[in-house]
Short mmCIF file of N, CA, C and O in Angstrom, two decimals:
data_model
loop_
_atom_site.label_atom_id
_atom_site.label_comp_id
_atom_site.label_asym_id
_atom_site.label_seq_id
_atom_site.Cartn_x
_atom_site.Cartn_y
_atom_site.Cartn_z
N ARG A 1331 -13.92 -8.12 2.71
CA ARG A 1331 -13.11 -8.83 1.74
C ARG A 1331 -13.37 -8.32 0.33
O ARG A 1331 -12.47 -8.21 -0.46
N ALA A 1332 -14.60 -8.02 0.02
CA ALA A 1332 -14.95 -7.56 -1.31
C ALA A 1332 -14.73 -6.06 -1.49
O ALA A 1332 -14.97 -5.53 -2.56
N SER A 1333 -14.25 -5.39 -0.48
CA SER A 1333 -14.09 -3.94 -0.54
C SER A 1333 -13.03 -3.54 -1.56
O SER A 1333 -11.93 -4.09 -1.60
N LYS A 1334 -13.35 -2.52 -2.37
CA LYS A 1334 -12.40 -1.98 -3.34
C LYS A 1334 -11.23 -1.30 -2.64
O LYS A 1334 -10.19 -1.08 -3.23
N TRP A 1335 -11.41 -0.96 -1.38
CA TRP A 1335 -10.36 -0.28 -0.61
C TRP A 1335 -9.06 -1.07 -0.66
O TRP A 1335 -7.98 -0.51 -0.70
N PHE A 1336 -9.15 -2.39 -0.66
CA PHE A 1336 -7.95 -3.24 -0.67
C PHE A 1336 -7.30 -3.34 -2.04
O PHE A 1336 -6.25 -3.95 -2.18
N THR A 1337 -7.92 -2.78 -3.06
CA THR A 1337 -7.36 -2.87 -4.41
C THR A 1337 -6.95 -1.51 -4.97
O THR A 1337 -6.37 -1.46 -6.04
N ARG A 1338 -7.22 -0.44 -4.26
CA ARG A 1338 -6.87 0.90 -4.75
C ARG A 1338 -5.42 1.24 -4.40
O ARG A 1338 -4.95 0.95 -3.31
N GLY A 1339 -4.75 1.90 -5.34
CA GLY A 1339 -3.33 2.21 -5.16
C GLY A 1339 -3.03 3.09 -3.97
O GLY A 1339 -2.14 2.79 -3.17
N TRP A 1340 -3.77 4.18 -3.83
CA TRP A 1340 -3.45 5.14 -2.77
C TRP A 1340 -3.77 4.62 -1.38
O TRP A 1340 -3.23 5.12 -0.39
N THR A 1341 -4.61 3.61 -1.25
CA THR A 1341 -4.94 3.11 0.09
C THR A 1341 -3.85 2.23 0.68
O THR A 1341 -3.89 1.93 1.86
N LEU A 1342 -2.85 1.86 -0.11
CA LEU A 1342 -1.74 1.07 0.42
C LEU A 1342 -1.03 1.84 1.54
O LEU A 1342 -0.77 1.29 2.61
N GLN A 1343 -0.73 3.11 1.31
CA GLN A 1343 -0.10 3.93 2.35
C GLN A 1343 -1.03 4.10 3.55
O GLN A 1343 -0.58 4.12 4.69
N GLU A 1344 -2.32 4.24 3.28
CA GLU A 1344 -3.29 4.40 4.36
C GLU A 1344 -3.36 3.16 5.24
O GLU A 1344 -3.67 3.24 6.42
N LEU A 1345 -3.06 2.01 4.66
CA LEU A 1345 -3.05 0.76 5.41
C LEU A 1345 -1.77 0.62 6.22
O LEU A 1345 -1.82 0.21 7.38
N LEU A 1346 -0.64 0.96 5.65
CA LEU A 1346 0.65 0.68 6.28
C LEU A 1346 1.17 1.78 7.20
O LEU A 1346 1.81 1.48 8.21
N ALA A 1347 0.92 3.03 6.88
CA ALA A 1347 1.54 4.13 7.64
C ALA A 1347 1.03 4.30 9.08
O ALA A 1347 1.84 4.40 9.99
N PRO A 1348 -0.27 4.34 9.31
CA PRO A 1348 -0.73 4.60 10.69
C PRO A 1348 -0.53 3.40 11.60
O PRO A 1348 -0.51 2.25 11.15
N ARG A 1349 -0.40 3.69 12.88
CA ARG A 1349 -0.29 2.60 13.87
C ARG A 1349 -1.54 1.75 13.89
O ARG A 1349 -1.47 0.55 14.08
N SER A 1350 -2.67 2.38 13.74
CA SER A 1350 -3.93 1.64 13.78
C SER A 1350 -4.84 2.10 12.64
O SER A 1350 -4.89 3.28 12.31
N VAL A 1351 -5.49 1.14 12.03
CA VAL A 1351 -6.51 1.40 11.04
C VAL A 1351 -7.73 0.59 11.46
O VAL A 1351 -7.62 -0.61 11.70
N GLU A 1352 -8.84 1.25 11.61
CA GLU A 1352 -10.07 0.60 12.03
C GLU A 1352 -10.90 0.24 10.80
O GLU A 1352 -11.00 1.03 9.86
N PHE A 1353 -11.51 -0.93 10.82
CA PHE A 1353 -12.34 -1.38 9.71
C PHE A 1353 -13.78 -1.51 10.19
O PHE A 1353 -14.05 -2.03 11.27
N PHE A 1354 -14.70 -1.03 9.32
CA PHE A 1354 -16.12 -1.04 9.63
C PHE A 1354 -16.88 -1.66 8.48
O PHE A 1354 -16.48 -1.56 7.32
N SER A 1355 -18.01 -2.27 8.82
CA SER A 1355 -18.88 -2.83 7.78
C SER A 1355 -19.59 -1.69 7.06
O SER A 1355 -19.55 -0.53 7.50
N ARG A 1356 -20.27 -2.01 5.99
CA ARG A 1356 -21.03 -0.98 5.26
C ARG A 1356 -22.11 -0.37 6.15
O ARG A 1356 -22.52 0.76 5.94
N LYS A 1357 -22.55 -1.12 7.13
CA LYS A 1357 -23.59 -0.63 8.04
C LYS A 1357 -23.00 0.15 9.22
O LYS A 1357 -23.74 0.60 10.08
N GLY A 1358 -21.67 0.28 9.26
CA GLY A 1358 -21.04 1.07 10.31
C GLY A 1358 -20.65 0.28 11.54
O GLY A 1358 -20.23 0.88 12.53
N ASN A 1359 -20.75 -1.02 11.49
CA ASN A 1359 -20.34 -1.85 12.63
C ASN A 1359 -18.84 -2.10 12.57
O ASN A 1359 -18.30 -2.45 11.52
N ARG A 1360 -18.18 -1.94 13.71
CA ARG A 1360 -16.74 -2.16 13.77
C ARG A 1360 -16.43 -3.64 13.55
O ARG A 1360 -17.00 -4.50 14.21
N ILE A 1361 -15.52 -3.91 12.63
CA ILE A 1361 -15.11 -5.29 12.34
C ILE A 1361 -13.83 -5.62 13.09
O ILE A 1361 -13.65 -6.73 13.56
N GLY A 1362 -12.94 -4.65 13.19
CA GLY A 1362 -11.65 -4.85 13.86
C GLY A 1362 -10.66 -3.81 13.39
O GLY A 1362 -11.03 -2.83 12.75
N ASN A 1363 -9.38 -4.03 13.69
CA ASN A 1363 -8.34 -3.12 13.23
C ASN A 1363 -7.28 -3.91 12.48
O ASN A 1363 -7.36 -5.13 12.38
N LYS A 1364 -6.29 -3.21 11.95
CA LYS A 1364 -5.32 -3.91 11.11
C LYS A 1364 -4.52 -4.94 11.89
O LYS A 1364 -4.06 -5.91 11.32
N ARG A 1365 -4.40 -4.78 13.18
CA ARG A 1365 -3.68 -5.76 14.00
C ARG A 1365 -4.54 -7.01 14.22
O ARG A 1365 -4.07 -8.13 14.06
N THR A 1366 -5.80 -6.81 14.59
CA THR A 1366 -6.66 -7.98 14.87
C THR A 1366 -7.06 -8.71 13.59
O THR A 1366 -7.39 -9.89 13.64
N LEU A 1367 -7.00 -8.02 12.47
CA LEU A 1367 -7.38 -8.61 11.18
C LEU A 1367 -6.18 -8.87 10.28
O LEU A 1367 -6.34 -9.11 9.09
N GLU A 1368 -4.97 -8.84 10.86
CA GLU A 1368 -3.77 -8.91 10.02
C GLU A 1368 -3.70 -10.17 9.16
O GLU A 1368 -3.25 -10.10 8.01
N GLN A 1369 -4.14 -11.29 9.65
CA GLN A 1369 -4.10 -12.52 8.85
C GLN A 1369 -5.05 -12.42 7.65
O GLN A 1369 -4.67 -12.78 6.53
N GLN A 1370 -6.25 -11.92 7.87
CA GLN A 1370 -7.19 -11.76 6.77
C GLN A 1370 -6.68 -10.73 5.75
O GLN A 1370 -6.79 -10.95 4.55
N ILE A 1371 -6.13 -9.64 6.24
CA ILE A 1371 -5.60 -8.61 5.35
C ILE A 1371 -4.44 -9.17 4.53
O ILE A 1371 -4.33 -8.92 3.34
N HIS A 1372 -3.59 -9.95 5.19
CA HIS A 1372 -2.50 -10.61 4.47
C HIS A 1372 -3.05 -11.49 3.34
O HIS A 1372 -2.55 -11.48 2.22
N GLU A 1373 -4.10 -12.25 3.64
CA GLU A 1373 -4.70 -13.13 2.63
C GLU A 1373 -5.30 -12.33 1.47
O GLU A 1373 -5.19 -12.74 0.32
N PHE A 1374 -5.91 -11.18 1.74
CA PHE A 1374 -6.51 -10.34 0.70
C PHE A 1374 -5.44 -9.70 -0.18
O PHE A 1374 -5.60 -9.57 -1.38
N THR A 1375 -4.36 -9.23 0.48
CA THR A 1375 -3.40 -8.36 -0.20
C THR A 1375 -2.08 -9.02 -0.57
O THR A 1375 -1.36 -8.50 -1.42
N GLY A 1376 -1.72 -10.10 0.11
CA GLY A 1376 -0.42 -10.72 -0.10
C GLY A 1376 0.71 -10.01 0.64
O GLY A 1376 1.87 -10.40 0.53
N ILE A 1377 0.38 -8.99 1.40
CA ILE A 1377 1.38 -8.25 2.18
C ILE A 1377 1.65 -9.02 3.47
O ILE A 1377 0.70 -9.43 4.15
N PRO A 1378 2.92 -9.24 3.85
CA PRO A 1378 3.21 -9.97 5.08
C PRO A 1378 2.57 -9.29 6.29
O PRO A 1378 2.56 -8.06 6.40
N ALA A 1379 2.06 -10.10 7.20
CA ALA A 1379 1.41 -9.58 8.40
C ALA A 1379 2.35 -8.70 9.21
O ALA A 1379 1.90 -7.73 9.84
N THR A 1380 3.64 -8.97 9.19
CA THR A 1380 4.58 -8.15 9.96
C THR A 1380 4.62 -6.71 9.47
O THR A 1380 4.98 -5.81 10.22
N ALA A 1381 4.23 -6.47 8.23
CA ALA A 1381 4.21 -5.09 7.70
C ALA A 1381 3.11 -4.26 8.35
O ALA A 1381 3.16 -3.03 8.29
N PHE A 1382 2.14 -4.90 8.96
CA PHE A 1382 1.04 -4.18 9.61
C PHE A 1382 1.38 -3.80 11.05
O PHE A 1382 0.65 -3.09 11.70
N ARG A 1383 2.48 -4.31 11.52
CA ARG A 1383 2.93 -3.99 12.88
C ARG A 1383 3.88 -2.80 12.80
O ARG A 1383 4.08 -2.24 11.74
N GLU A 1384 4.48 -2.45 13.90
CA GLU A 1384 5.32 -1.25 13.93
C GLU A 1384 6.77 -1.53 13.53
O GLU A 1384 7.69 -0.93 14.06
N TYR A 1385 6.97 -2.40 12.56
CA TYR A 1385 8.30 -2.67 12.04
C TYR A 1385 8.59 -1.68 10.92
O TYR A 1385 7.69 -1.32 10.17
N PRO A 1386 9.84 -1.28 10.75
CA PRO A 1386 10.14 -0.38 9.63
C PRO A 1386 9.95 -1.10 8.30
O PRO A 1386 10.34 -2.26 8.15
N LEU A 1387 9.34 -0.43 7.35
CA LEU A 1387 9.12 -1.04 6.04
C LEU A 1387 10.43 -1.32 5.32
O LEU A 1387 10.48 -2.16 4.43
N SER A 1388 11.49 -0.67 5.74
CA SER A 1388 12.80 -0.90 5.12
C SER A 1388 13.31 -2.31 5.37
O SER A 1388 14.25 -2.75 4.70
N GLN A 1389 12.69 -3.03 6.29
CA GLN A 1389 13.10 -4.43 6.52
C GLN A 1389 12.69 -5.33 5.35
O GLN A 1389 13.19 -6.44 5.22
N PHE A 1390 11.80 -4.84 4.51
CA PHE A 1390 11.36 -5.59 3.33
C PHE A 1390 12.14 -5.07 2.13
O PHE A 1390 12.30 -3.86 1.98
N ASP A 1391 12.61 -5.96 1.28
CA ASP A 1391 13.41 -5.50 0.15
C ASP A 1391 12.55 -4.75 -0.86
O ASP A 1391 11.32 -4.78 -0.82
N VAL A 1392 13.22 -4.05 -1.75
CA VAL A 1392 12.56 -3.16 -2.71
C VAL A 1392 11.56 -3.92 -3.56
O VAL A 1392 10.41 -3.50 -3.73
N ASP A 1393 11.97 -5.05 -4.13
CA ASP A 1393 11.07 -5.81 -5.00
C ASP A 1393 9.83 -6.29 -4.27
O ASP A 1393 8.73 -6.29 -4.84
N GLU A 1394 9.97 -6.67 -3.01
CA GLU A 1394 8.80 -7.11 -2.26
C GLU A 1394 7.83 -5.96 -2.05
O GLU A 1394 6.63 -6.09 -2.26
N ARG A 1395 8.35 -4.79 -1.68
CA ARG A 1395 7.47 -3.64 -1.48
C ARG A 1395 6.82 -3.21 -2.79
O ARG A 1395 5.65 -2.85 -2.79
N LEU A 1396 7.54 -3.28 -3.88
CA LEU A 1396 6.94 -2.96 -5.18
C LEU A 1396 5.82 -3.94 -5.51
O LEU A 1396 4.79 -3.55 -6.08
N SER A 1397 5.98 -5.18 -5.13
CA SER A 1397 4.96 -6.20 -5.44
C SER A 1397 3.64 -5.93 -4.73
O SER A 1397 2.59 -6.35 -5.19
N TRP A 1398 3.68 -5.22 -3.62
CA TRP A 1398 2.45 -4.93 -2.88
C TRP A 1398 1.51 -4.07 -3.70
O TRP A 1398 0.29 -4.08 -3.48
N ALA A 1399 2.03 -3.32 -4.63
CA ALA A 1399 1.20 -2.42 -5.45
C ALA A 1399 0.82 -3.05 -6.78
O ALA A 1399 0.00 -2.49 -7.51
N LYS A 1400 1.39 -4.19 -7.10
CA LYS A 1400 1.21 -4.77 -8.44
C LYS A 1400 -0.25 -4.95 -8.83
O LYS A 1400 -0.65 -4.62 -9.93
N SER A 1401 -1.07 -5.46 -7.93
CA SER A 1401 -2.47 -5.73 -8.29
C SER A 1401 -3.40 -4.58 -7.92
O SER A 1401 -4.62 -4.69 -8.08
N ARG A 1402 -2.85 -3.47 -7.44
CA ARG A 1402 -3.70 -2.34 -7.07
C ARG A 1402 -4.03 -1.50 -8.28
O ARG A 1402 -3.25 -1.41 -9.22
N GLN A 1403 -5.18 -0.88 -8.24
CA GLN A 1403 -5.68 -0.11 -9.37
C GLN A 1403 -5.60 1.39 -9.08
O GLN A 1403 -5.88 1.83 -7.97
N THR A 1404 -5.21 2.14 -10.10
CA THR A 1404 -5.22 3.60 -10.02
C THR A 1404 -5.85 4.15 -11.29
O THR A 1404 -5.89 3.47 -12.31
N THR A 1405 -6.36 5.36 -11.20
CA THR A 1405 -6.98 5.99 -12.36
C THR A 1405 -5.94 6.26 -13.44
O THR A 1405 -6.17 6.00 -14.62
N ARG A 1406 -4.79 6.75 -13.04
CA ARG A 1406 -3.69 7.02 -13.98
C ARG A 1406 -2.57 6.02 -13.70
O ARG A 1406 -2.27 5.71 -12.55
N GLY A 1407 -1.92 5.57 -14.74
CA GLY A 1407 -0.85 4.59 -14.60
C GLY A 1407 0.26 5.05 -13.69
O GLY A 1407 0.75 4.29 -12.85
N GLU A 1408 0.65 6.32 -13.82
CA GLU A 1408 1.75 6.83 -13.02
C GLU A 1408 1.42 6.90 -11.53
O GLU A 1408 2.31 6.84 -10.68
N ASP A 1409 0.13 6.98 -11.20
CA ASP A 1409 -0.26 7.01 -9.78
C ASP A 1409 0.13 5.72 -9.06
O ASP A 1409 0.33 5.74 -7.85
N LYS A 1410 0.24 4.63 -9.78
CA LYS A 1410 0.65 3.37 -9.15
C LYS A 1410 2.06 3.54 -8.56
O LYS A 1410 2.34 3.09 -7.46
N ALA A 1411 2.94 4.24 -9.28
CA ALA A 1411 4.29 4.53 -8.77
C ALA A 1411 4.24 5.62 -7.71
O ALA A 1411 4.87 5.50 -6.66
N TYR A 1412 3.48 6.68 -7.97
CA TYR A 1412 3.41 7.80 -7.03
C TYR A 1412 2.87 7.37 -5.67
O TYR A 1412 3.27 7.90 -4.64
N SER A 1413 1.97 6.41 -5.66
CA SER A 1413 1.38 5.96 -4.39
C SER A 1413 2.38 5.19 -3.52
O SER A 1413 2.08 4.89 -2.37
N LEU A 1414 3.56 4.93 -4.04
CA LEU A 1414 4.59 4.21 -3.29
C LEU A 1414 5.64 5.13 -2.67
O LEU A 1414 6.53 4.65 -1.97
N PHE A 1415 5.56 6.42 -2.91
CA PHE A 1415 6.57 7.33 -2.39
C PHE A 1415 6.77 7.16 -0.89
O PHE A 1415 7.89 7.10 -0.41
N GLY A 1416 5.69 7.13 -0.14
CA GLY A 1416 5.79 6.99 1.31
C GLY A 1416 6.33 5.63 1.74
O GLY A 1416 7.03 5.53 2.75
N ILE A 1417 6.04 4.61 0.98
CA ILE A 1417 6.52 3.25 1.30
C ILE A 1417 8.05 3.20 1.20
O ILE A 1417 8.70 2.46 1.91
N PHE A 1418 8.62 4.02 0.29
CA PHE A 1418 10.06 4.04 0.10
C PHE A 1418 10.73 5.29 0.67
O PHE A 1418 11.92 5.48 0.52
N ASP A 1419 9.94 6.16 1.28
CA ASP A 1419 10.45 7.40 1.88
C ASP A 1419 11.23 8.22 0.86
O ASP A 1419 12.36 8.63 1.09
N VAL A 1420 10.60 8.42 -0.32
CA VAL A 1420 11.22 9.24 -1.36
C VAL A 1420 10.30 10.41 -1.69
O VAL A 1420 9.09 10.34 -1.49
N GLN A 1421 10.90 11.46 -2.19
CA GLN A 1421 10.15 12.62 -2.66
C GLN A 1421 10.56 12.88 -4.10
O GLN A 1421 11.75 12.97 -4.40
N MET A 1422 9.58 12.98 -4.95
CA MET A 1422 9.81 13.24 -6.36
C MET A 1422 8.69 14.12 -6.87
O MET A 1422 7.58 14.08 -6.34
N PRO A 1423 8.96 14.90 -7.91
CA PRO A 1423 7.87 15.67 -8.50
C PRO A 1423 6.89 14.75 -9.22
O PRO A 1423 7.28 13.73 -9.77
N LEU A 1424 5.62 15.10 -9.16
CA LEU A 1424 4.60 14.37 -9.91
C LEU A 1424 4.59 14.92 -11.33
O LEU A 1424 4.45 16.11 -11.53
N LEU A 1425 4.77 14.04 -12.29
CA LEU A 1425 4.80 14.44 -13.69
C LEU A 1425 3.68 13.72 -14.43
O LEU A 1425 3.92 12.75 -15.16
N TYR A 1426 2.46 14.20 -14.21
CA TYR A 1426 1.32 13.55 -14.86
C TYR A 1426 1.46 13.61 -16.37
O TYR A 1426 1.85 14.63 -16.93
N GLY A 1427 1.21 12.49 -16.99
CA GLY A 1427 1.37 12.36 -18.42
C GLY A 1427 2.60 11.54 -18.80
O GLY A 1427 2.75 11.13 -19.93
N GLU A 1428 3.49 11.28 -17.80
CA GLU A 1428 4.71 10.53 -18.10
C GLU A 1428 4.44 9.04 -18.28
O GLU A 1428 5.24 8.32 -18.87
N GLY A 1429 3.33 8.55 -17.76
CA GLY A 1429 3.00 7.14 -17.89
C GLY A 1429 3.60 6.29 -16.79
O GLY A 1429 4.52 6.69 -16.08
N GLU A 1430 3.07 5.08 -16.67
CA GLU A 1430 3.46 4.17 -15.60
C GLU A 1430 4.92 3.72 -15.72
O GLU A 1430 5.65 3.70 -14.73
N VAL A 1431 5.36 3.37 -16.91
CA VAL A 1431 6.72 2.85 -17.09
C VAL A 1431 7.76 3.89 -16.68
O VAL A 1431 8.67 3.60 -15.90
N LYS A 1432 7.62 5.10 -17.18
CA LYS A 1432 8.57 6.17 -16.86
C LYS A 1432 8.52 6.52 -15.37
O LYS A 1432 9.56 6.73 -14.74
N ALA A 1433 7.32 6.55 -14.78
CA ALA A 1433 7.19 6.85 -13.36
C ALA A 1433 7.90 5.80 -12.51
O ALA A 1433 8.58 6.14 -11.53
N PHE A 1434 7.78 4.54 -12.88
CA PHE A 1434 8.47 3.48 -12.13
C PHE A 1434 9.97 3.55 -12.34
O PHE A 1434 10.74 3.26 -11.41
N GLN A 1435 10.42 3.94 -13.52
CA GLN A 1435 11.86 4.12 -13.75
C GLN A 1435 12.41 5.20 -12.82
O GLN A 1435 13.45 5.02 -12.18
N ARG A 1436 11.70 6.31 -12.75
CA ARG A 1436 12.14 7.41 -11.87
C ARG A 1436 12.11 6.99 -10.41
O ARG A 1436 13.00 7.33 -9.63
N LEU A 1437 11.07 6.24 -10.02
CA LEU A 1437 10.96 5.77 -8.64
C LEU A 1437 12.15 4.88 -8.31
O LEU A 1437 12.78 5.04 -7.26
N ARG A 1438 12.47 3.94 -9.17
CA ARG A 1438 13.62 3.04 -8.91
C ARG A 1438 14.91 3.83 -8.81
O ARG A 1438 15.75 3.52 -7.96
N GLU A 1439 15.09 4.84 -9.62
CA GLU A 1439 16.29 5.68 -9.54
C GLU A 1439 16.35 6.41 -8.20
O GLU A 1439 17.41 6.54 -7.60
N ALA A 1440 15.20 6.88 -7.74
CA ALA A 1440 15.15 7.62 -6.46
C ALA A 1440 15.41 6.71 -5.26
O ALA A 1440 15.96 7.15 -4.27
N ILE A 1441 14.99 5.46 -5.40
CA ILE A 1441 15.19 4.50 -4.30
C ILE A 1441 16.67 4.20 -4.19
O ILE A 1441 17.25 4.11 -3.15
#
């Protein structure tokens, strides 16, 4: 629960894209996977539990998917938008230095 993994921008795709994600304690003990822990993960992240199953992410509207990244942290502001490319199935050039606002404007246009 206290893991920074749940708050980092780029780990959102790592959580949602694969069929299975295994979780381990700091000591290396298996805690469970995203399916068995979906309720706890939902509580940590605010992401609906159905998003952890094999449903297409397109079933969730754009604003809801954008909200999943709202509280996530990235080193650069624009990375918060860039980390959502896979969630929206878009491809755009990375323009480091453009800032978070401009990156999100471009992302919305691409969507």
